[in-house]
Coordinates of C-alpha atoms and ligand atoms in Angstrom, one line a residue:
X179 CA 45.8 40.1 -153.7
X180 CA 49.6 38.6 -154.1
X181 CA 50.5 39.1 -157.9
X182 CA 52.2 35.9 -158.9
X183 CA 55.4 37.5 -160.2
X184 CA 58.3 36.7 -162.6
X185 CA 55.9 33.8 -164.3
X186 CA 58.8 34.6 -167.0
X187 CA 61.7 32.7 -165.1
X188 CA 59.1 29.9 -164.2
X189 CA 57.4 29.5 -167.5
X190 CA 60.5 29.5 -169.6
X191 CA 58.8 28.4 -172.9
X192 CA 59.9 26.6 -176.2
X193 CA 60.4 29.8 -177.6
X194 CA 63.6 30.5 -175.8
X195 CA 66.3 28.3 -175.2
X196 CA 69.4 29.3 -173.3
X197 CA 67.9 32.5 -172.9
X198 CA 66.9 35.3 -170.0
X199 CA 63.2 35.5 -170.9
X200 CA 62.2 39.2 -171.8
X201 CA 61.4 41.5 -169.2
X202 CA 61.7 45.2 -168.9
X203 CA 65.2 44.6 -168.9
X204 CA 66.0 46.9 -171.6
X205 CA 62.7 47.9 -172.9
X206 CA 62.8 52.1 -173.1
X207 CA 63.6 52.3 -169.6
X208 CA 65.8 55.0 -169.0
X209 CA 68.9 54.7 -166.6
X210 CA 70.4 51.6 -168.4
X211 CA 73.6 51.7 -170.0
X212 CA 73.0 50.6 -173.6
X213 CA 75.4 50.2 -176.6
X214 CA 73.3 50.4 -179.7
X215 CA 74.4 47.7 -182.5
X216 CA 72.1 48.9 -184.8
X217 CA 73.4 49.9 -188.4
X218 CA 74.7 48.3 -191.4
X219 CA 75.8 44.4 -190.8
X220 CA 77.3 42.4 -193.1
X221 CA 74.9 39.5 -194.2
X222 CA 75.2 36.2 -196.0
X223 CA 72.0 35.1 -197.9
X224 CA 72.0 31.2 -197.2
X225 CA 69.0 29.4 -198.8
X226 CA 70.1 26.1 -198.4
X227 CA 71.2 26.8 -195.0
X228 CA 74.9 25.8 -195.6
X229 CA 76.3 28.0 -193.0
X230 CA 75.5 25.6 -190.0
X231 CA 77.7 22.9 -191.5
X232 CA 80.3 25.3 -192.7
X233 CA 80.2 27.1 -189.5
X234 CA 79.5 30.4 -190.4
X235 CA 79.3 31.5 -186.5
X236 CA 83.1 31.2 -186.6
X237 CA 83.5 33.8 -189.1
X238 CA 86.7 32.2 -190.5
X239 CA 89.1 33.8 -192.5
X240 CA 91.7 32.1 -195.0
X241 CA 95.0 31.9 -193.0
X242 CA 97.1 31.4 -196.2
X243 CA 96.6 31.7 -199.7
X244 CA 96.2 27.8 -199.9
X245 CA 93.3 27.9 -197.3
X246 CA 89.9 27.1 -198.2
X247 CA 87.1 29.3 -196.9
X248 CA 84.0 29.4 -199.2
X249 CA 82.1 32.6 -197.3
X250 CA 83.3 35.9 -196.4
X251 CA 81.2 38.3 -194.1
X252 CA 83.6 40.8 -195.4
X253 CA 83.0 40.6 -198.7
X254 CA 79.3 40.2 -198.4
X255 CA 76.9 43.4 -198.8
X256 CA 75.4 44.9 -195.8
X257 CA 71.7 44.9 -194.5
X258 CA 70.6 47.7 -192.2
X259 CA 69.5 46.8 -188.7
X260 CA 66.8 47.3 -187.4
X261 CA 65.1 46.7 -191.0
X262 CA 63.3 43.7 -192.9
X263 CA 65.5 42.2 -195.7
X264 CA 62.8 42.1 -198.3
X265 CA 62.6 45.9 -198.9
X266 CA 66.1 46.6 -199.0
X267 CA 67.0 44.6 -201.9
X268 CA 65.1 43.8 -205.0
X269 CA 66.5 40.3 -204.9
X270 CA 65.1 39.6 -201.5
X271 CA 61.6 40.9 -201.5
X272 CA 60.3 37.3 -202.0
X273 CA 63.0 35.5 -200.3
X274 CA 62.5 32.8 -197.2
X275 CA 65.1 31.4 -196.1
X276 CA 68.2 31.9 -193.7
X277 CA 70.3 35.1 -193.8
X278 CA 73.4 35.1 -191.8
X279 CA 73.9 38.7 -189.9
X280 CA 77.4 39.5 -188.7
X281 CA 78.2 42.6 -186.4
X282 CA 81.8 43.7 -185.1
X283 CA 82.2 45.6 -182.0
X284 CA 84.7 46.8 -179.5
X285 CA 83.9 46.6 -175.9
X286 CA 85.3 47.4 -172.4
X287 CA 84.4 45.1 -169.8
X288 CA 83.4 46.9 -166.4
X289 CA 83.9 45.0 -163.1
X290 CA 80.8 44.3 -161.0
X291 CA 78.7 44.4 -164.2
X292 CA 76.7 41.9 -166.4
X293 CA 76.0 42.3 -169.9
X294 CA 73.3 41.5 -172.2
X295 CA 72.4 41.5 -175.7
X296 CA 68.9 42.4 -176.6
X297 CA 67.0 42.1 -179.6
X298 CA 63.6 44.1 -180.2
X299 CA 62.5 41.2 -182.4
X300 CA 63.8 38.9 -185.3
X301 CA 61.5 37.2 -187.6
X302 CA 60.7 34.4 -187.5
X303 CA 63.9 31.9 -186.1
X304 CA 66.9 33.3 -184.7
X305 CA 70.1 31.7 -183.4
X306 CA 73.0 33.8 -181.8
X307 CA 76.5 33.5 -181.4
X308 CA 79.2 35.6 -179.7
X309 CA 82.9 35.3 -180.7
X310 CA 82.1 31.8 -182.2
X311 CA 80.0 30.8 -179.2
X312 CA 76.3 29.6 -179.4
X313 CA 74.0 32.0 -177.1
X314 CA 70.6 30.4 -177.6
X315 CA 67.9 30.6 -180.0
X316 CA 64.4 32.2 -180.5
X317 CA 61.3 31.5 -182.1
X318 CA 58.5 34.1 -182.9
X319 CA 58.8 37.1 -185.0
X320 CA 57.6 40.1 -182.7
X321 CA 58.9 39.7 -179.2
X322 CA 61.8 40.9 -177.5
X323 CA 64.6 38.2 -176.3
X324 CA 68.0 38.6 -174.6
X325 CA 70.8 36.7 -173.9
X326 CA 73.3 37.2 -171.2
X327 CA 77.0 37.5 -172.7
X328 CA 78.9 38.4 -169.4
X329 CA 81.2 35.5 -169.8
X330 CA 81.3 35.3 -173.6
X331 CA 82.3 39.1 -174.5
X332 CA 85.7 40.3 -174.7
X333 CA 87.6 43.4 -173.8
X334 CA 88.6 44.9 -177.3
X335 CA 87.1 43.2 -180.5
X336 CA 84.0 41.0 -180.3
X337 CA 81.8 39.7 -183.2
X338 CA 78.1 38.9 -183.2
X339 CA 76.7 36.5 -185.8
X340 CA 73.0 35.8 -185.8
X341 CA 71.4 33.3 -188.2
X342 CA 67.7 34.7 -188.7
X343 CA 65.2 32.2 -191.0
X344 CA 61.9 33.5 -191.8
X345 CA 60.6 30.4 -193.2
X346 CA 56.9 29.7 -192.7
X347 CA 56.1 26.6 -190.9
X348 CA 53.1 24.6 -190.5
X349 CA 53.7 24.3 -186.8
X350 CA 54.6 27.7 -186.6
X351 CA 52.8 30.8 -184.7
X352 CA 51.5 32.1 -187.2
X353 CA 51.4 28.7 -189.4
X354 CA 52.3 29.0 -193.2
X355 CA 49.4 31.2 -194.7
X356 CA 48.6 34.8 -193.5
X357 CA 47.4 37.9 -195.0
X358 CA 50.6 40.0 -194.3
X359 CA 54.2 40.1 -195.8
X360 CA 56.5 37.7 -194.3
X361 CA 59.3 40.4 -193.7
X362 CA 62.4 38.6 -192.5
X363 CA 65.2 40.0 -190.5
X364 CA 66.4 41.7 -187.5
X365 CA 63.4 44.2 -187.7
X366 CA 64.0 46.1 -184.4
X367 CA 66.8 47.7 -182.5
X368 CA 69.7 45.2 -181.3
X369 CA 71.6 46.4 -178.0
X370 CA 74.3 45.4 -175.5
X371 CA 73.2 46.6 -172.1
X372 CA 75.1 46.7 -169.0
X373 CA 73.7 46.1 -165.6
X374 CA 75.2 45.9 -161.8
X375 CA 75.8 42.2 -160.8
X376 CA 72.5 42.5 -158.7
X377 CA 69.7 44.3 -161.0
X378 CA 66.1 44.9 -161.1
X379 CA 65.0 42.3 -163.8
X380 CA 61.2 43.3 -163.9
X381 CA 58.5 45.3 -162.0
X382 CA 54.7 45.7 -161.9
X383 CA 53.4 48.8 -160.8
X384 CA 49.5 49.4 -161.3
X385 CA 46.7 49.9 -159.7
X386 CA 44.9 47.1 -157.7
X387 CA 42.1 45.6 -160.0
X388 CA 38.6 47.7 -159.4
X389 CA 40.7 50.1 -157.3
X390 CA 41.3 54.2 -158.4
X391 CA 43.7 54.7 -155.5
X392 CA 45.4 51.5 -154.1
X393 CA 48.6 50.3 -156.1
X394 CA 50.0 46.7 -155.7
X395 CA 52.8 45.1 -157.5
X396 CA 56.2 43.8 -157.4
X397 CA 59.7 44.1 -158.1
X398 CA 62.0 41.2 -158.9
X399 CA 65.8 41.3 -158.5
X400 CA 68.3 39.2 -160.5
X401 CA 71.8 38.5 -159.1
X402 CA 73.6 37.5 -156.0
X403 CA 72.3 40.2 -153.5
X404 CA 68.5 39.4 -154.1
X405 CA 67.8 40.3 -150.5
X406 CA 69.0 43.8 -150.8
X407 CA 66.1 46.6 -150.3
X408 CA 64.6 48.0 -153.3
X409 CA 63.2 51.8 -153.3
X410 CA 59.9 52.6 -155.3
X411 CA 59.5 56.2 -155.9
X412 CA 56.6 58.2 -157.4
X413 CA 58.1 61.8 -156.7
X414 CA 54.9 63.8 -157.7
X415 CA 52.7 62.0 -155.5
X416 CA 55.1 62.0 -152.5
X417 CA 55.4 58.0 -152.6
X418 CA 58.5 56.6 -151.3
X419 CA 58.3 52.9 -150.4
X420 CA 61.1 50.9 -149.1
X421 CA 60.6 47.2 -150.1
X422 CA 62.3 43.8 -148.7
X423 CA 62.5 41.1 -151.3
X424 CA 62.0 37.7 -150.5
X425 CA 64.6 35.0 -150.7
X426 CA 64.0 34.7 -154.5
X427 CA 64.4 38.4 -155.0
X428 CA 60.6 39.2 -155.2
X429 CA 59.4 42.3 -153.4
X430 CA 55.5 42.8 -153.4
X431 CA 53.9 45.9 -152.4
X432 CA 50.5 47.5 -152.0
X433 CA 50.2 51.3 -151.2
X434 CA 47.4 54.0 -151.8
X435 CA 48.2 57.3 -153.5
X436 CA 46.1 60.0 -154.9
X437 CA 46.5 59.6 -158.4
X438 CA 45.3 61.4 -161.6
X439 CA 44.1 58.4 -163.7
X440 CA 45.5 57.9 -167.3
X441 CA 42.7 58.1 -170.2
X442 CA 42.6 59.1 -173.7
X443 CA 41.4 62.7 -172.7
X444 CA 44.1 63.0 -170.1
X445 CA 46.8 60.6 -170.9
X446 CA 48.7 61.3 -167.5
X447 CA 52.0 59.5 -166.9
X448 CA 53.9 59.6 -163.8
X449 CA 57.9 59.3 -163.5
X450 CA 58.4 56.1 -161.3
X451 CA 61.9 55.6 -160.1
X452 CA 63.0 51.9 -158.9
X453 CA 66.3 51.5 -157.1
X454 CA 68.4 48.8 -155.6
X455 CA 72.0 48.8 -154.7
X456 CA 73.6 50.4 -157.6
X457 CA 70.8 49.8 -160.1
X458 CA 68.1 52.6 -160.9
X459 CA 65.3 52.4 -163.4
X460 CA 63.1 55.0 -164.5
X461 CA 59.9 54.9 -166.0
X462 CA 56.6 56.7 -167.1
X463 CA 53.5 54.8 -165.8
X464 CA 50.0 55.5 -166.2
X465 CA 47.5 54.7 -163.9
X466 CA 43.7 53.7 -164.9
X467 CA 41.5 50.8 -164.1
X468 CA 39.5 48.8 -166.8
X469 CA 36.6 46.3 -166.5
X470 CA 33.8 44.7 -167.9
X471 CA 30.2 45.5 -166.5
X472 CA 27.7 43.5 -168.0
X473 CA 27.7 44.5 -171.8
X474 CA 29.7 47.8 -171.1
X475 CA 33.3 48.4 -171.0
X476 CA 34.2 50.5 -167.9
X477 CA 37.6 52.8 -168.1
X478 CA 38.0 54.4 -164.7
X479 CA 34.8 53.1 -163.5
X480 CA 33.0 55.0 -166.6
X481 CA 31.4 53.4 -169.9
X482 CA 33.3 54.0 -172.8
X483 CA 32.8 53.4 -176.5
X484 CA 36.0 52.3 -178.3
X485 CA 36.3 54.6 -181.6
X486 CA 39.2 52.5 -183.2
X487 CA 41.0 51.2 -186.4
X488 CA 43.1 48.1 -186.9
X489 CA 46.9 48.6 -188.2
X490 CA 49.5 46.5 -189.1
X491 CA 53.3 47.5 -188.2
X492 CA 53.9 48.6 -192.0
X493 CA 56.0 51.5 -192.5
X494 CA 54.3 54.4 -194.1
X495 CA 55.5 55.5 -197.5
X496 CA 58.4 53.3 -197.8
X497 CA 56.7 49.6 -197.2
X498 CA 58.4 47.3 -195.2
X499 CA 58.3 46.5 -191.5
X500 CA 57.7 49.7 -189.4
X501 CA 60.2 49.9 -186.1
X502 CA 60.8 54.0 -185.8
X503 CA 59.3 56.6 -183.7
X504 CA 58.7 58.5 -186.9
X505 CA 56.7 55.4 -188.2
X506 CA 54.8 55.4 -185.1
X507 CA 54.4 58.9 -185.0
X508 CA 52.9 59.1 -188.7
X509 CA 50.7 55.9 -188.3
X510 CA 49.3 57.0 -184.8
X511 CA 49.1 60.7 -185.9
X512 CA 46.7 59.3 -188.5
X513 CA 44.8 57.4 -185.9
X514 CA 44.4 60.5 -183.8
X515 CA 43.4 62.4 -186.8
X516 CA 40.3 59.8 -187.7
X517 CA 39.1 60.8 -184.2
X518 CA 40.2 57.3 -182.6
X519 CA 40.6 56.6 -178.6
X520 CA 41.5 53.2 -179.5
X521 CA 43.6 51.3 -182.0
X522 CA 43.8 47.2 -182.7
X523 CA 47.3 46.4 -183.3
X524 CA 46.9 43.3 -185.7
X525 CA 47.8 40.5 -185.6
X526 CA 51.0 40.3 -183.4
X527 CA 52.6 42.5 -180.7
X528 CA 53.9 45.6 -182.4
X529 CA 57.1 47.6 -181.7
X530 CA 57.7 49.4 -178.2
X531 CA 57.6 52.8 -180.1
X532 CA 54.2 52.1 -181.1
X533 CA 53.0 50.9 -177.8
X534 CA 54.7 53.9 -175.7
X535 CA 53.5 56.3 -178.0
X536 CA 50.1 55.2 -177.7
X537 CA 50.5 55.6 -173.8
X538 CA 51.6 59.0 -174.4
X539 CA 49.0 60.3 -177.0
X540 CA 46.2 58.6 -175.1
X541 CA 45.1 55.9 -177.5
X542 CA 43.9 52.4 -175.7
X543 CA 45.3 49.2 -177.3
X544 CA 44.3 45.9 -178.4
X545 CA 47.6 43.8 -178.5
X546 CA 47.5 40.2 -180.4
X547 CA 49.5 37.1 -180.6
X548 CA 49.9 35.5 -184.0
X549 CA 47.5 32.4 -183.4
X550 CA 46.0 33.6 -187.1
X551 CA 43.5 31.3 -189.2
X552 CA 44.1 27.6 -188.9
X553 CA 47.4 26.4 -187.0
X554 CA 48.7 23.1 -185.7
X555 CA 46.1 23.1 -182.5
X556 CA 47.0 19.3 -181.5
X557 CA 50.8 20.0 -181.7
X558 CA 52.2 20.5 -177.9
X559 CA 55.1 22.3 -179.5
X560 CA 53.0 24.8 -181.2
X561 CA 50.8 25.3 -178.1
X562 CA 54.3 26.0 -176.2
X563 CA 55.3 28.5 -178.5
X564 CA 51.9 30.3 -178.8
X565 CA 52.2 30.3 -174.9
X566 CA 55.8 31.8 -174.9
X567 CA 54.7 34.5 -177.4
X568 CA 51.8 35.4 -175.0
X569 CA 54.0 35.4 -171.8
X570 CA 56.7 37.8 -173.7
X571 CA 53.8 39.9 -174.9
X572 CA 52.5 40.4 -171.6
X573 CA 55.9 40.6 -170.0
X574 CA 57.1 43.6 -172.2
X575 CA 53.8 45.8 -172.2
X576 CA 52.3 44.9 -168.5
X577 CA 53.2 48.3 -167.0
X578 CA 51.5 50.0 -169.8
X579 CA 48.2 52.1 -169.4
X580 CA 47.3 52.1 -172.9
X581 CA 47.2 48.3 -173.4
X582 CA 43.9 47.0 -172.0
X583 CA 43.4 44.0 -174.3
X584 CA 45.3 40.9 -174.7
X585 CA 44.0 39.3 -178.0
X586 CA 44.5 35.4 -178.0
X587 CA 43.6 34.8 -181.8
X588 CA 42.3 36.0 -184.9
X589 CA 39.6 34.1 -187.3
X590 CA 40.4 30.7 -186.1
X591 CA 38.3 27.5 -187.1
X592 CA 35.7 26.3 -184.6
X593 CA 36.9 22.9 -183.7
X594 CA 37.3 21.1 -180.3
X595 CA 41.4 21.1 -180.3
X596 CA 41.2 25.0 -181.1
X597 CA 38.9 25.6 -178.0
X598 CA 41.4 23.6 -175.7
X599 CA 44.2 25.5 -177.4
X600 CA 42.6 28.8 -176.5
X601 CA 41.2 28.0 -173.4
X602 CA 44.7 27.4 -171.9
X603 CA 45.9 30.6 -173.5
X604 CA 43.3 32.2 -171.8
X605 CA 44.2 30.8 -168.3
X606 CA 47.7 31.8 -168.6
X607 CA 46.7 35.2 -169.6
X608 CA 44.6 35.6 -166.7
X609 CA 47.3 34.0 -164.5
X610 CA 49.8 36.4 -165.7
X611 CA 47.5 39.5 -165.9
X612 CA 44.2 39.6 -163.9
X613 CA 43.7 43.3 -164.5
X614 CA 43.3 43.2 -168.6
X615 CA 40.6 42.1 -170.6
X616 CA 40.7 39.0 -172.5
X617 CA 39.6 38.9 -176.3
X618 CA 39.7 37.3 -179.7
X619 CA 38.7 38.3 -183.2
X620 CA 35.8 35.6 -184.0
X621 CA 34.3 35.3 -187.3
X622 CA 32.0 32.0 -187.1
X623 CA 28.5 33.2 -187.3
X624 CA 25.5 31.1 -188.0
X625 CA 23.0 32.1 -190.2
X626 CA 19.9 32.1 -188.4
X627 CA 17.7 33.9 -190.8
X628 CA 17.4 35.6 -194.5
X629 CA 18.8 38.7 -192.7
X630 CA 20.1 37.5 -189.5
X631 CA 23.1 36.3 -188.2
X632 CA 23.9 35.0 -184.7
X633 CA 27.6 35.1 -183.1
X634 CA 27.7 31.7 -181.7
X635 CA 31.5 30.7 -181.6
X636 CA 31.8 28.7 -178.3
X637 CA 35.1 30.9 -177.7
X638 CA 32.5 33.3 -176.7
X639 CA 32.2 31.7 -173.2
X640 CA 36.1 32.1 -172.6
X641 CA 36.4 35.6 -173.2
X642 CA 35.9 39.0 -171.4
X643 CA 34.8 40.8 -174.3
X644 CA 33.8 39.3 -177.9
X645 CA 35.4 40.6 -181.1
X646 CA 33.9 40.1 -184.5
X647 CA 35.4 40.2 -188.0
X648 CA 32.5 40.3 -190.7
X649 CA 33.0 41.4 -194.1
X650 CA 29.3 41.8 -195.5
X651 CA 29.5 44.1 -198.5
X652 CA 33.0 42.6 -199.4
X653 CA 33.4 38.7 -199.1
X654 CA 29.7 38.2 -199.0
X655 CA 26.5 40.2 -200.0
X656 CA 26.2 43.7 -201.3
X657 CA 26.9 46.7 -199.2
X658 CA 23.4 47.7 -198.8
X659 CA 22.4 44.1 -197.7
X660 CA 23.7 45.7 -194.2
X661 CA 20.5 47.9 -193.9
X662 CA 18.4 44.8 -193.3
X663 CA 21.0 42.7 -191.6
X664 CA 20.0 41.9 -187.7
X665 CA 23.0 40.4 -185.7
X666 CA 22.6 38.6 -182.4
X667 CA 25.1 37.4 -179.7
X668 CA 24.7 34.6 -177.6
X669 CA 26.6 36.1 -174.3
X670 CA 25.5 39.2 -172.2
X671 CA 29.0 40.3 -172.9
X672 CA 30.5 43.4 -174.8
X673 CA 31.2 43.3 -178.5
X674 CA 33.8 44.6 -180.5
X675 CA 33.3 44.9 -184.3
X676 CA 37.4 44.2 -184.8
X677 CA 37.2 44.2 -188.5
X678 CA 35.0 45.1 -191.4
X679 CA 36.1 46.7 -194.6
X680 CA 36.4 46.6 -198.2
X681 CA 39.1 47.5 -200.7
X682 CA 39.6 50.7 -202.7
X683 CA 42.8 51.8 -204.9
X684 CA 43.5 55.5 -203.7
X685 CA 42.4 57.8 -206.4
X686 CA 40.2 55.5 -208.5
X687 CA 36.9 56.8 -208.9
X688 CA 33.6 55.3 -210.3
X689 CA 29.9 53.9 -209.3
X690 CA 29.5 53.3 -205.7
X691 CA 28.7 49.4 -207.0
X692 CA 32.2 49.4 -208.9
X693 CA 34.7 47.6 -207.1
X694 CA 38.2 48.7 -206.3
X695 CA 36.8 52.4 -206.4
X696 CA 36.8 54.8 -203.5
X697 CA 33.0 55.1 -203.8
X698 CA 32.4 51.2 -203.4
X699 CA 34.5 51.4 -200.2
X700 CA 33.0 54.4 -198.8
X701 CA 29.5 53.1 -199.5
X702 CA 30.4 50.0 -197.5
X703 CA 31.4 52.0 -195.0
X704 CA 28.2 54.2 -194.8
X705 CA 26.2 51.2 -194.6
X706 CA 28.3 49.5 -192.5
X707 CA 28.3 52.1 -189.7
X708 CA 24.5 52.2 -189.8
X709 CA 24.3 48.7 -189.5
X710 CA 26.9 48.3 -186.5
X711 CA 25.2 51.3 -184.7
X712 CA 22.1 48.9 -183.9
X713 CA 24.4 45.9 -183.0
X714 CA 23.7 44.3 -179.6
X715 CA 26.2 44.9 -176.7
X716 CA 28.3 47.3 -179.1
X717 CA 31.2 48.8 -177.1
X718 CA 33.4 49.7 -179.9
X719 CA 34.8 49.2 -183.6
X720 CA 38.6 48.7 -185.3
X721 CA 37.7 48.6 -189.0
X722 CA 39.9 47.1 -191.4
X723 CA 42.3 48.6 -191.7
X724 CA 44.4 52.0 -191.3
X725 CA 46.7 51.8 -194.2
X726 CA 47.0 49.6 -197.5
X727 CA 49.7 47.0 -196.7
X728 CA 51.9 44.4 -198.1
X729 CA 50.4 41.0 -198.7
X730 CA 51.4 38.1 -200.9
X731 CA 47.8 36.8 -201.0
X732 CA 47.1 40.1 -203.0
X733 CA 48.2 39.6 -206.7
X734 CA 45.7 41.7 -208.9
X735 CA 48.0 43.6 -211.2
X736 CA 47.5 47.4 -211.2
X737 CA 45.1 47.2 -208.3
X738 CA 46.6 45.1 -205.5
X739 CA 50.0 44.7 -206.8
X740 CA 50.8 42.6 -203.9
X741 CA 49.3 45.1 -201.3
X742 CA 45.8 44.7 -199.5
X743 CA 44.2 47.7 -200.4
X744 CA 41.4 47.9 -197.6
X745 CA 43.3 50.9 -196.0
X746 CA 41.2 54.1 -195.6
X747 CA 44.8 55.4 -196.2
X748 CA 46.9 54.3 -199.0
X749 CA 50.7 53.0 -198.1
X750 CA 51.6 56.6 -199.7
X751 CA 49.5 58.6 -197.3
X752 CA 46.5 59.2 -199.6
X753 CA 43.3 59.5 -197.5
X754 CA 40.3 57.8 -199.1
X755 CA 36.5 58.9 -199.1
X756 CA 35.9 56.4 -196.5
X757 CA 38.6 58.0 -194.3
X758 CA 36.4 61.0 -193.8
X759 CA 33.2 59.1 -193.5
X760 CA 34.6 57.1 -190.5
X761 CA 36.2 60.6 -189.3
X762 CA 32.6 62.1 -189.4
X763 CA 31.2 59.0 -187.7
X764 CA 33.9 59.4 -184.9
X765 CA 33.0 63.1 -184.4
X766 CA 29.3 62.4 -183.9
X767 CA 30.0 59.5 -181.5
X768 CA 32.4 61.7 -179.4
X769 CA 30.1 64.5 -179.5
X770 CA 27.2 62.3 -178.3
X771 CA 29.4 60.8 -175.5
X772 CA 30.4 64.5 -174.5
X773 CA 26.9 65.2 -173.4
Ligands
LIG27 C1 40.9 38.9 -192.4 C2 42.0 39.0 -191.6 C3 42.8 40.1 -192.0 C4 42.8 40.0 -193.5 C5 41.3 40.6 -193.8 C6 41.3 40.9 -195.3 O1 39.9 39.1 -191.7 O2 41.8 39.1 -190.1 O3 44.1 39.6 -191.6 O4 43.7 41.3 -193.9 O5 40.5 39.8 -193.2 O6 40.6 39.7 -196.1 O7 41.7 41.7 -196.0

């Protein structure tokens, strides 16, 4: 099977204008020369976006005492990068609008090399300029993007200016309403990356679909010498393959090797080395197969029950958008402590630190694009935006064994234009990656009896695995109603209960029917888990949610204080009663799976 490679070049979406589409160019693959631009950046908060007209991107300074320049990065306070601006300054907690960032750096150009500036993510729209020259724009807050700056970067002093705007838009992805904080800023690492004139742009090194020994994939070169040979090495299994790229710089391969398969119990990663000309890329890759057989999900050919939890990319203890390896270690450490083998990264692609840690820790991953609630389905620009976010999510993480699901959406309303939109995304995802499973979190159920609900959303036809969000006991009914509730599913497909839950303030105690207490949340979990165990085709669960997180939709003083309190752990690390109930449930399941 010839992998359709390098769609990223072909499908340049609306999201990246004038940009090289993201790839493993500068992901955490070692071997690349990078210069970090993280740190304190001078920043101008520009609520009326005067900066475009005033030419902030030129970073002008008064040339004489009578010169009139009405802005100054020099005199403006700094913001840390990476980081959201909302939690760095009280005055910016609710700020939505443009902020201009400036970073000065000195550089020495090296002959025969090309230079890129890479952003791990910027929420929501970003426009970048180097030394006063526009590099390009990017839309979407959760995927990496980069610009080639080989001709713009200077020897000596340089200034990089980025306008970031987190204003929500009705035609956006997500649109204007969502239940998480619209953290703005350069929220992930910013780096300069140097590569040889001809370099390894992207690669796909995975097992062929359904095979535990045959690997197939490709390597894409970028540059003038795209026909130069490529060597693929996996020393531990004595693989050394010399590949001949075609005229487009694409080298396909197929080979067999005796591999230890990656699994949560045995998250085996292999050193993989790709070299071509003077370029060498090193990566750590695991090999596993994932497929659906009837109502079962098979990992490496064996049925698996996905003991999961949903989580946001929210920093533990300090609030704000998480980005660091420490943030990831804390949160995924809690996920492991719960007894999970699976985690749902809601509702947008999380940072690479989290995905790579899941790869190393042995946590299977559900990754999702923020097609969330109701969006502008009939708008072609909104579709192109969603397609680009899907493409970029897959482009960054397609070599991660941990990632098994591409989720197209969350809780979207059943209507024809939505189905057309999501069907297109499903086609794109399957074309870009025929090896992983396509899912979505649905919440449309038919009331087919006093104690019966039928999952009938037409999206069920499109998906490999059906995700269901249900809030019996919190948004409707009482927790005890779960005892009688029967669920029906219109498809002979695996079902994941992708959300259920209720809120509790850590440390608040009372009767089990008293809202906001740990007892209420725990009681709800007890009844839910018993109900869910009886659901048809059940293949896994990801209760809502690991940790309390900031949300502008949660305003109850003294209880929510702009936090969604459905975490089984508070944002200060306090484990609630439901944490232990879920942990006990997973121990029981793991025990039964071992037998
Ligand atoms: C929804 C949604 C979440 C939200 C949760 C809640 O189902 O998917 O993003 O936070 O419910 O209401 O707490």
